[in-house]
Amino acid sequence: MKSVEIKDLTYSYNGVDPILKGVSLSLDKGEYVSIVGHNGSGKSTLAKLILGLLPFSKGTIIVNDLELNKKNLQTIRNKVAIVFQNPDNQFIGATVEDDIAFSLENMNMPREEMISKVKEYASKVGMLDYLTKEPSYLSGGQKQRVAIATALVRNPDILILDESTSMLDPNGKSEILSLVRRMKIENPNLTIISITHDIEEAYNSDKIILMHKGEIVLTCKPIELFKNRELINKYNLKVPFVVELKKKLQELGYNVTDKNTLEELGEMIWQSK
Amino acid sequence: MNNLTFGRYVPFNTVVHRLDPRNKILMMILLLVSIFFRVSTWSTALILTGFQFLILIGIMLLAHVSFKSLFKSLSMMWILILFLMIIYIFIPNPAYNADHIAFHIGNYAVNYDAFVQAGYIIFRLVMMIMITMILTSTTKPMDLTYALEWYMTPLKIVRFPSHIVAMTLSIALRFIPTLLDETQRIMKAQSSRGVDFNHGGLIRRVRALISLVIPLFVSAISRSEELSNAMEARGYDPYGKRSRYRILSFHFVDLVGFVFVVAIFGAMLTFLILDKKYMNVDFIYWIFHAKPNF
């Protein structure tokens, strides 16, 4: 079953120069997809369009077999959740519990159910001890964890991470990424679209979509992309550590073509003479 | 920035903190009104206000409201006090007793009554500040907005969007600390570029302030856009049906507090009504004049 299908989507903020030029893509249910590309390539715009936050005139977006239009807007929004970049600007409630409850209030959930859900999801993201804390007492990573809770508490089919880790310190970053991975294991049907500059994260996803100047250049498995030196140089991408290591080993004359993770390479290194 | 400490919420777990915010607002209004009841004789007025003052001191002690921050806020009031003094001294009032002349400024006679009058007004203003301080330092701003929303619900009949107003208010409150941080950051950034916020004449300072205000507004607007996106993405529909996470509840303590305040209010009201005709509690007059004149 397809989770998101986009056909020939064109969008422009000012009506003159388009930021998206005929984008088409299709994502399967439960996929972890990374969208990479430089600033201004239209990644974030694409995310906002999927949520129906921007009005578009050309192209179609189909989420969960429903076409995105005025009638289906609220239904689709209930199935798509997003975590934005700036932790401060998406914290709506006065305290952690109010913020998580805000999502539920919008769904018109009865209060008793809300109380248990707030507790459940706060503990899932490890913020149970901070329920009554105000955002000014939380670190960026903690705020982002709350943001993930507020997104997941609505039980979405699709989770979009719009550069969610880019304003965090390395600790906060790895915290959020491991949290997302854990959530993915808990709910394998969750489709995750991660818009990211973090090449390590992209390397660990199921699929990479490379965008450049409003067009999708490439959709493939991460390993395929990083095999292609020409593309990497052309779009000035960083190379993940594993790929770099593989290349170095290859230059030293080792046969590493079928080894793609750090563990496999490690095995090989300590076993070699 | 330090001025903002006045009346800021201080988390304690006292009876006053636990009261229903709706009840607290109502009680505050009753107390405020009762302070401004005016009785005819000075001594009666003094006794009644003194009585209220003691009650307020008692509530402040009960609610752990800091007297230090009260004095701090009073120290900001001295301009007002000076202003009131000047007004009362230099505006002639036929009601003043012509015998009570304190001193002359040129040909103008300054009456003792003017000082008493001004002092009385200032005293009541201080009590007003005490009451609002008790309210704001024992009630979370969010609870206040919920209470205001509750009071605005009858307006729904005339299609007044009270829940939207409450949401706007609560978001404004939520973003005050964030914007203060932002202000500090922009100030530092501009200072490092050579803007001087602390020295120079008025015009220079205002100019310096512009370099703070404009970036602050720009960032606030872009923030609000992101915020509205986040709210919409989380399914917020201002006109849709929403359930409530926070529920205000009226407990027995609230009833006790309310009865207490109504009793004070009622007592003051009785004095006000009966004052002239029947109840001359002019104790001080009796004490100082051997022969009472009634």
Short mmCIF file of N, CA and C in Angstrom, two decimals, chain B residues 29-163:
data_model
loop_
_atom_site.label_atom_id
_atom_site.label_comp_id
_atom_site.label_asym_id
_atom_site.label_seq_id
_atom_site.Cartn_x
_atom_site.Cartn_y
_atom_site.Cartn_z
N ILE B 29 -11.99 41.40 42.74
CA ILE B 29 -12.83 42.53 42.34
C ILE B 29 -13.63 43.06 43.53
N LEU B 30 -14.19 42.14 44.33
CA LEU B 30 -14.97 42.56 45.50
C LEU B 30 -14.11 43.36 46.47
N LEU B 31 -12.90 42.86 46.73
CA LEU B 31 -12.01 43.56 47.66
C LEU B 31 -11.63 44.93 47.11
N LEU B 32 -11.32 44.97 45.83
CA LEU B 32 -10.93 46.25 45.21
C LEU B 32 -12.05 47.27 45.35
N VAL B 33 -13.28 46.83 45.06
CA VAL B 33 -14.41 47.75 45.14
C VAL B 33 -14.59 48.22 46.57
N SER B 34 -14.50 47.28 47.51
CA SER B 34 -14.76 47.65 48.91
C SER B 34 -13.71 48.62 49.43
N ILE B 35 -12.52 48.57 48.89
CA ILE B 35 -11.48 49.52 49.31
C ILE B 35 -11.88 50.94 48.95
N PHE B 36 -12.55 51.07 47.84
CA PHE B 36 -12.86 52.42 47.37
C PHE B 36 -14.23 52.93 47.84
N PHE B 37 -14.84 52.22 48.77
CA PHE B 37 -16.02 52.77 49.44
C PHE B 37 -15.56 53.94 50.27
N ARG B 38 -16.37 54.98 50.30
CA ARG B 38 -15.95 56.18 51.00
C ARG B 38 -16.93 56.46 52.13
N VAL B 39 -16.45 56.57 53.33
CA VAL B 39 -17.34 56.95 54.45
C VAL B 39 -17.08 58.40 54.82
N SER B 40 -18.00 58.97 55.62
CA SER B 40 -17.98 60.43 55.76
C SER B 40 -16.89 60.93 56.69
N THR B 41 -16.69 60.23 57.80
CA THR B 41 -15.75 60.80 58.76
C THR B 41 -14.38 60.16 58.62
N TRP B 42 -13.36 60.95 58.91
CA TRP B 42 -11.99 60.49 58.75
C TRP B 42 -11.67 59.30 59.62
N SER B 43 -12.08 59.41 60.86
CA SER B 43 -11.69 58.35 61.78
C SER B 43 -12.33 57.02 61.39
N THR B 44 -13.61 57.06 60.99
CA THR B 44 -14.26 55.83 60.54
C THR B 44 -13.51 55.25 59.36
N ALA B 45 -13.21 56.14 58.42
CA ALA B 45 -12.50 55.70 57.22
C ALA B 45 -11.18 55.05 57.59
N LEU B 46 -10.48 55.68 58.52
CA LEU B 46 -9.17 55.17 58.93
C LEU B 46 -9.30 53.78 59.55
N ILE B 47 -10.29 53.63 60.40
CA ILE B 47 -10.46 52.33 61.06
C ILE B 47 -10.80 51.25 60.04
N LEU B 48 -11.72 51.59 59.13
CA LEU B 48 -12.14 50.58 58.15
C LEU B 48 -10.99 50.19 57.23
N THR B 49 -10.27 51.18 56.71
CA THR B 49 -9.16 50.85 55.81
C THR B 49 -8.06 50.11 56.57
N GLY B 50 -7.85 50.54 57.84
CA GLY B 50 -6.84 49.85 58.63
C GLY B 50 -7.21 48.40 58.81
N PHE B 51 -8.48 48.16 59.06
CA PHE B 51 -8.99 46.79 59.21
C PHE B 51 -8.74 45.98 57.94
N GLN B 52 -9.06 46.58 56.78
CA GLN B 52 -8.83 45.89 55.50
C GLN B 52 -7.34 45.64 55.28
N PHE B 53 -6.54 46.64 55.66
CA PHE B 53 -5.10 46.54 55.49
C PHE B 53 -4.57 45.33 56.27
N LEU B 54 -5.02 45.20 57.50
CA LEU B 54 -4.56 44.08 58.32
C LEU B 54 -4.97 42.76 57.69
N ILE B 55 -6.19 42.69 57.17
CA ILE B 55 -6.64 41.46 56.52
C ILE B 55 -5.74 41.13 55.33
N LEU B 56 -5.42 42.17 54.55
CA LEU B 56 -4.56 41.94 53.38
C LEU B 56 -3.17 41.47 53.80
N ILE B 57 -2.63 42.07 54.85
CA ILE B 57 -1.33 41.62 55.36
C ILE B 57 -1.42 40.14 55.74
N GLY B 58 -2.54 39.80 56.41
CA GLY B 58 -2.76 38.41 56.80
C GLY B 58 -2.77 37.49 55.60
N ILE B 59 -3.49 37.89 54.54
CA ILE B 59 -3.55 37.04 53.33
C ILE B 59 -2.16 36.92 52.71
N MET B 60 -1.43 38.04 52.69
CA MET B 60 -0.08 38.00 52.11
C MET B 60 0.81 37.02 52.86
N LEU B 61 0.71 37.03 54.20
CA LEU B 61 1.51 36.09 54.99
C LEU B 61 1.09 34.66 54.69
N LEU B 62 -0.24 34.47 54.59
CA LEU B 62 -0.78 33.13 54.35
C LEU B 62 -0.31 32.60 52.99
N ALA B 63 -0.23 33.50 52.00
CA ALA B 63 0.08 33.07 50.63
C ALA B 63 1.56 33.17 50.32
N HIS B 64 2.38 33.47 51.32
CA HIS B 64 3.83 33.62 51.13
C HIS B 64 4.17 34.64 50.05
N VAL B 65 3.38 35.72 49.95
CA VAL B 65 3.73 36.77 48.99
C VAL B 65 4.86 37.57 49.62
N SER B 66 5.90 37.84 48.82
CA SER B 66 7.07 38.47 49.43
C SER B 66 6.82 39.96 49.63
N PHE B 67 7.10 40.45 50.86
CA PHE B 67 6.94 41.87 51.15
C PHE B 67 8.01 42.68 50.45
N LYS B 68 9.13 41.99 50.19
CA LYS B 68 10.24 42.68 49.54
C LYS B 68 9.81 43.16 48.15
N SER B 69 9.14 42.27 47.40
CA SER B 69 8.74 42.69 46.05
C SER B 69 7.62 43.73 46.12
N LEU B 70 6.85 43.71 47.21
CA LEU B 70 5.83 44.75 47.38
C LEU B 70 6.51 46.10 47.54
N PHE B 71 7.54 46.15 48.42
CA PHE B 71 8.25 47.41 48.62
C PHE B 71 8.91 47.86 47.33
N LYS B 72 9.45 46.88 46.61
CA LYS B 72 10.09 47.21 45.33
C LYS B 72 9.09 47.90 44.40
N SER B 73 7.89 47.34 44.32
CA SER B 73 6.92 47.93 43.41
C SER B 73 6.44 49.28 43.95
N LEU B 74 6.44 49.44 45.28
CA LEU B 74 6.03 50.73 45.85
C LEU B 74 7.07 51.79 45.56
N SER B 75 8.33 51.37 45.53
CA SER B 75 9.38 52.37 45.29
C SER B 75 9.26 52.94 43.88
N MET B 76 8.57 52.17 43.01
CA MET B 76 8.36 52.70 41.66
C MET B 76 7.21 53.72 41.64
N MET B 77 6.49 53.80 42.79
CA MET B 77 5.27 54.62 42.81
C MET B 77 5.53 56.04 43.26
N TRP B 78 6.79 56.38 43.63
CA TRP B 78 6.98 57.67 44.29
C TRP B 78 6.62 58.85 43.41
N ILE B 79 6.75 58.71 42.11
CA ILE B 79 6.35 59.80 41.21
C ILE B 79 4.86 60.05 41.34
N LEU B 80 4.12 58.96 41.41
CA LEU B 80 2.66 59.06 41.55
C LEU B 80 2.30 59.74 42.87
N ILE B 81 3.02 59.37 43.92
CA ILE B 81 2.76 59.95 45.24
C ILE B 81 3.01 61.45 45.21
N LEU B 82 4.12 61.82 44.63
CA LEU B 82 4.48 63.24 44.51
C LEU B 82 3.39 63.99 43.74
N PHE B 83 2.99 63.39 42.65
CA PHE B 83 1.99 63.99 41.77
C PHE B 83 0.69 64.21 42.54
N LEU B 84 0.25 63.18 43.28
CA LEU B 84 -0.99 63.29 44.04
C LEU B 84 -0.89 64.39 45.10
N MET B 85 0.23 64.43 45.78
CA MET B 85 0.46 65.45 46.80
C MET B 85 0.29 66.84 46.20
N ILE B 86 0.96 67.05 45.07
CA ILE B 86 0.90 68.36 44.43
C ILE B 86 -0.52 68.71 44.05
N ILE B 87 -1.20 67.73 43.47
CA ILE B 87 -2.59 67.97 43.05
C ILE B 87 -3.44 68.35 44.25
N TYR B 88 -3.34 67.58 45.32
CA TYR B 88 -4.20 67.82 46.48
C TYR B 88 -3.86 69.12 47.17
N ILE B 89 -2.59 69.49 47.17
CA ILE B 89 -2.20 70.71 47.87
C ILE B 89 -2.62 71.95 47.09
N PHE B 90 -2.46 71.90 45.79
CA PHE B 90 -2.65 73.13 45.02
C PHE B 90 -4.03 73.28 44.40
N ILE B 91 -4.87 72.30 44.55
CA ILE B 91 -6.24 72.51 44.09
C ILE B 91 -7.10 72.82 45.31
N PRO B 92 -7.61 74.05 45.42
CA PRO B 92 -8.40 74.42 46.60
C PRO B 92 -9.70 73.63 46.67
N ASN B 93 -10.04 73.21 47.88
CA ASN B 93 -11.25 72.41 48.06
C ASN B 93 -12.07 73.06 49.17
N PRO B 94 -13.29 73.50 48.88
CA PRO B 94 -14.11 74.18 49.89
C PRO B 94 -14.45 73.27 51.07
N ALA B 95 -14.34 71.96 50.88
CA ALA B 95 -14.69 71.05 51.96
C ALA B 95 -13.64 71.05 53.07
N TYR B 96 -12.46 71.55 52.76
CA TYR B 96 -11.41 71.56 53.78
C TYR B 96 -11.80 72.51 54.90
N ASN B 97 -11.42 72.13 56.10
CA ASN B 97 -11.69 72.96 57.26
C ASN B 97 -10.72 74.14 57.27
N ALA B 98 -11.29 75.35 57.25
CA ALA B 98 -10.47 76.55 57.14
C ALA B 98 -9.56 76.75 58.34
N ASP B 99 -9.88 76.11 59.46
CA ASP B 99 -9.05 76.26 60.66
C ASP B 99 -7.76 75.45 60.58
N HIS B 100 -7.82 74.36 59.78
CA HIS B 100 -6.67 73.44 59.74
C HIS B 100 -5.60 73.91 58.76
N ILE B 101 -4.99 75.03 59.02
CA ILE B 101 -4.00 75.50 58.07
C ILE B 101 -2.61 75.10 58.54
N ALA B 102 -1.89 74.44 57.65
CA ALA B 102 -0.57 73.96 58.02
C ALA B 102 0.47 75.06 57.86
N PHE B 103 0.56 75.59 56.69
CA PHE B 103 1.51 76.69 56.46
C PHE B 103 1.08 77.43 55.20
N HIS B 104 1.73 78.57 54.96
CA HIS B 104 1.40 79.37 53.79
C HIS B 104 2.53 79.30 52.78
N ILE B 105 2.14 79.20 51.48
CA ILE B 105 3.12 79.38 50.42
C ILE B 105 2.75 80.70 49.76
N GLY B 106 3.50 81.72 50.02
CA GLY B 106 3.11 83.05 49.57
C GLY B 106 1.79 83.42 50.25
N ASN B 107 0.77 83.68 49.44
CA ASN B 107 -0.53 83.99 49.98
C ASN B 107 -1.43 82.77 50.09
N TYR B 108 -0.94 81.66 49.53
CA TYR B 108 -1.79 80.46 49.45
C TYR B 108 -1.67 79.64 50.71
N ALA B 109 -2.82 79.37 51.32
CA ALA B 109 -2.83 78.60 52.56
C ALA B 109 -2.90 77.11 52.25
N VAL B 110 -1.95 76.35 52.78
CA VAL B 110 -1.96 74.90 52.58
C VAL B 110 -2.66 74.27 53.77
N ASN B 111 -3.67 73.45 53.45
CA ASN B 111 -4.52 72.88 54.47
C ASN B 111 -4.01 71.51 54.91
N TYR B 112 -4.13 71.18 56.17
CA TYR B 112 -3.79 69.84 56.65
C TYR B 112 -4.61 68.78 55.94
N ASP B 113 -5.88 69.12 55.72
CA ASP B 113 -6.79 68.15 55.10
C ASP B 113 -6.26 67.64 53.77
N ALA B 114 -5.53 68.51 53.06
CA ALA B 114 -5.00 68.10 51.75
C ALA B 114 -4.04 66.93 51.91
N PHE B 115 -3.20 67.00 52.95
CA PHE B 115 -2.25 65.91 53.17
C PHE B 115 -2.97 64.62 53.53
N VAL B 116 -3.97 64.79 54.41
CA VAL B 116 -4.72 63.61 54.84
C VAL B 116 -5.40 62.95 53.64
N GLN B 117 -6.02 63.80 52.84
CA GLN B 117 -6.72 63.33 51.64
C GLN B 117 -5.76 62.57 50.71
N ALA B 118 -4.62 63.18 50.43
CA ALA B 118 -3.64 62.56 49.54
C ALA B 118 -3.13 61.26 50.15
N GLY B 119 -2.85 61.32 51.46
CA GLY B 119 -2.35 60.11 52.13
C GLY B 119 -3.37 58.99 52.04
N TYR B 120 -4.64 59.33 52.21
CA TYR B 120 -5.71 58.34 52.17
C TYR B 120 -5.76 57.66 50.80
N ILE B 121 -5.69 58.48 49.75
CA ILE B 121 -5.71 57.94 48.39
C ILE B 121 -4.51 57.02 48.16
N ILE B 122 -3.34 57.48 48.60
CA ILE B 122 -2.13 56.67 48.38
C ILE B 122 -2.23 55.35 49.13
N PHE B 123 -2.73 55.44 50.35
CA PHE B 123 -2.89 54.25 51.16
C PHE B 123 -3.78 53.22 50.43
N ARG B 124 -4.85 53.72 49.85
CA ARG B 124 -5.74 52.80 49.14
C ARG B 124 -5.11 52.26 47.86
N LEU B 125 -4.30 53.10 47.22
CA LEU B 125 -3.59 52.60 46.03
C LEU B 125 -2.63 51.47 46.41
N VAL B 126 -1.95 51.66 47.54
CA VAL B 126 -1.04 50.62 48.01
C VAL B 126 -1.80 49.33 48.24
N MET B 127 -2.99 49.45 48.83
CA MET B 127 -3.78 48.25 49.08
C MET B 127 -4.22 47.60 47.77
N MET B 128 -4.50 48.46 46.79
CA MET B 128 -4.87 47.93 45.47
C MET B 128 -3.72 47.09 44.91
N ILE B 129 -2.52 47.64 45.03
CA ILE B 129 -1.35 46.91 44.54
C ILE B 129 -1.18 45.60 45.29
N MET B 130 -1.42 45.65 46.60
CA MET B 130 -1.31 44.42 47.39
C MET B 130 -2.27 43.36 46.86
N ILE B 131 -3.50 43.77 46.60
CA ILE B 131 -4.50 42.79 46.16
C ILE B 131 -4.11 42.17 44.82
N THR B 132 -3.73 43.03 43.88
CA THR B 132 -3.38 42.46 42.57
C THR B 132 -2.14 41.58 42.68
N MET B 133 -1.24 41.97 43.59
CA MET B 133 -0.04 41.16 43.77
C MET B 133 -0.38 39.78 44.34
N ILE B 134 -1.31 39.79 45.29
CA ILE B 134 -1.71 38.50 45.85
C ILE B 134 -2.28 37.62 44.74
N LEU B 135 -3.09 38.23 43.88
CA LEU B 135 -3.69 37.44 42.80
C LEU B 135 -2.63 36.90 41.85
N THR B 136 -1.77 37.80 41.34
CA THR B 136 -0.85 37.35 40.28
C THR B 136 0.28 36.48 40.81
N SER B 137 0.66 36.66 42.08
CA SER B 137 1.77 35.82 42.52
C SER B 137 1.30 34.48 43.07
N THR B 138 -0.02 34.30 43.17
CA THR B 138 -0.48 32.97 43.62
C THR B 138 -1.22 32.22 42.52
N THR B 139 -1.38 32.83 41.34
CA THR B 139 -2.13 32.19 40.28
C THR B 139 -1.27 32.11 39.02
N LYS B 140 -1.21 30.94 38.42
CA LYS B 140 -0.47 30.81 37.18
C LYS B 140 -1.16 31.64 36.10
N PRO B 141 -0.37 32.33 35.26
CA PRO B 141 -0.99 33.14 34.19
C PRO B 141 -1.97 32.32 33.35
N MET B 142 -1.61 31.05 33.12
CA MET B 142 -2.50 30.20 32.31
C MET B 142 -3.85 30.01 32.99
N ASP B 143 -3.80 29.81 34.32
CA ASP B 143 -5.05 29.62 35.05
C ASP B 143 -5.89 30.89 34.97
N LEU B 144 -5.21 32.03 34.98
CA LEU B 144 -5.95 33.30 34.85
C LEU B 144 -6.66 33.37 33.50
N THR B 145 -5.96 32.93 32.44
CA THR B 145 -6.62 32.98 31.13
C THR B 145 -7.80 32.02 31.08
N TYR B 146 -7.63 30.84 31.72
CA TYR B 146 -8.76 29.90 31.73
C TYR B 146 -9.95 30.52 32.45
N ALA B 147 -9.64 31.22 33.55
CA ALA B 147 -10.71 31.86 34.32
C ALA B 147 -11.38 32.95 33.49
N LEU B 148 -10.55 33.75 32.81
CA LEU B 148 -11.12 34.81 31.97
C LEU B 148 -12.01 34.21 30.89
N GLU B 149 -11.52 33.09 30.32
CA GLU B 149 -12.32 32.43 29.28
C GLU B 149 -13.68 32.02 29.85
N TRP B 150 -13.65 31.51 31.07
CA TRP B 150 -14.89 31.07 31.70
C TRP B 150 -15.84 32.25 31.88
N TYR B 151 -15.27 33.39 32.29
CA TYR B 151 -16.12 34.56 32.47
C TYR B 151 -16.66 35.08 31.14
N MET B 152 -15.92 34.79 30.07
CA MET B 152 -16.35 35.31 28.77
C MET B 152 -17.35 34.39 28.08
N THR B 153 -17.57 33.19 28.61
CA THR B 153 -18.46 32.25 27.92
C THR B 153 -19.86 32.78 27.64
N PRO B 154 -20.46 33.56 28.55
CA PRO B 154 -21.81 34.07 28.21
C PRO B 154 -21.81 34.90 26.93
N LEU B 155 -20.65 35.47 26.60
CA LEU B 155 -20.58 36.30 25.39
C LEU B 155 -20.72 35.46 24.12
N LYS B 156 -20.64 34.13 24.28
CA LYS B 156 -20.78 33.26 23.10
C LYS B 156 -22.14 33.44 22.45
N ILE B 157 -23.11 33.86 23.25
CA ILE B 157 -24.46 34.08 22.72
C ILE B 157 -24.41 35.13 21.61
N VAL B 158 -23.58 36.16 21.81
CA VAL B 158 -23.48 37.17 20.76
C VAL B 158 -22.31 36.84 19.81
N ARG B 159 -21.94 35.55 19.78
CA ARG B 159 -20.91 35.04 18.87
C ARG B 159 -19.53 35.63 19.14
N PHE B 160 -19.29 35.99 20.38
CA PHE B 160 -17.95 36.46 20.72
C PHE B 160 -17.04 35.24 20.89
N PRO B 161 -15.92 35.17 20.13
CA PRO B 161 -15.09 33.95 20.17
C PRO B 161 -14.20 33.90 21.41
N SER B 162 -14.80 33.62 22.56
CA SER B 162 -14.04 33.70 23.81
C SER B 162 -12.90 32.68 23.84
N HIS B 163 -13.11 31.48 23.24
CA HIS B 163 -12.06 30.47 23.28
C HIS B 163 -10.86 30.88 22.43
#
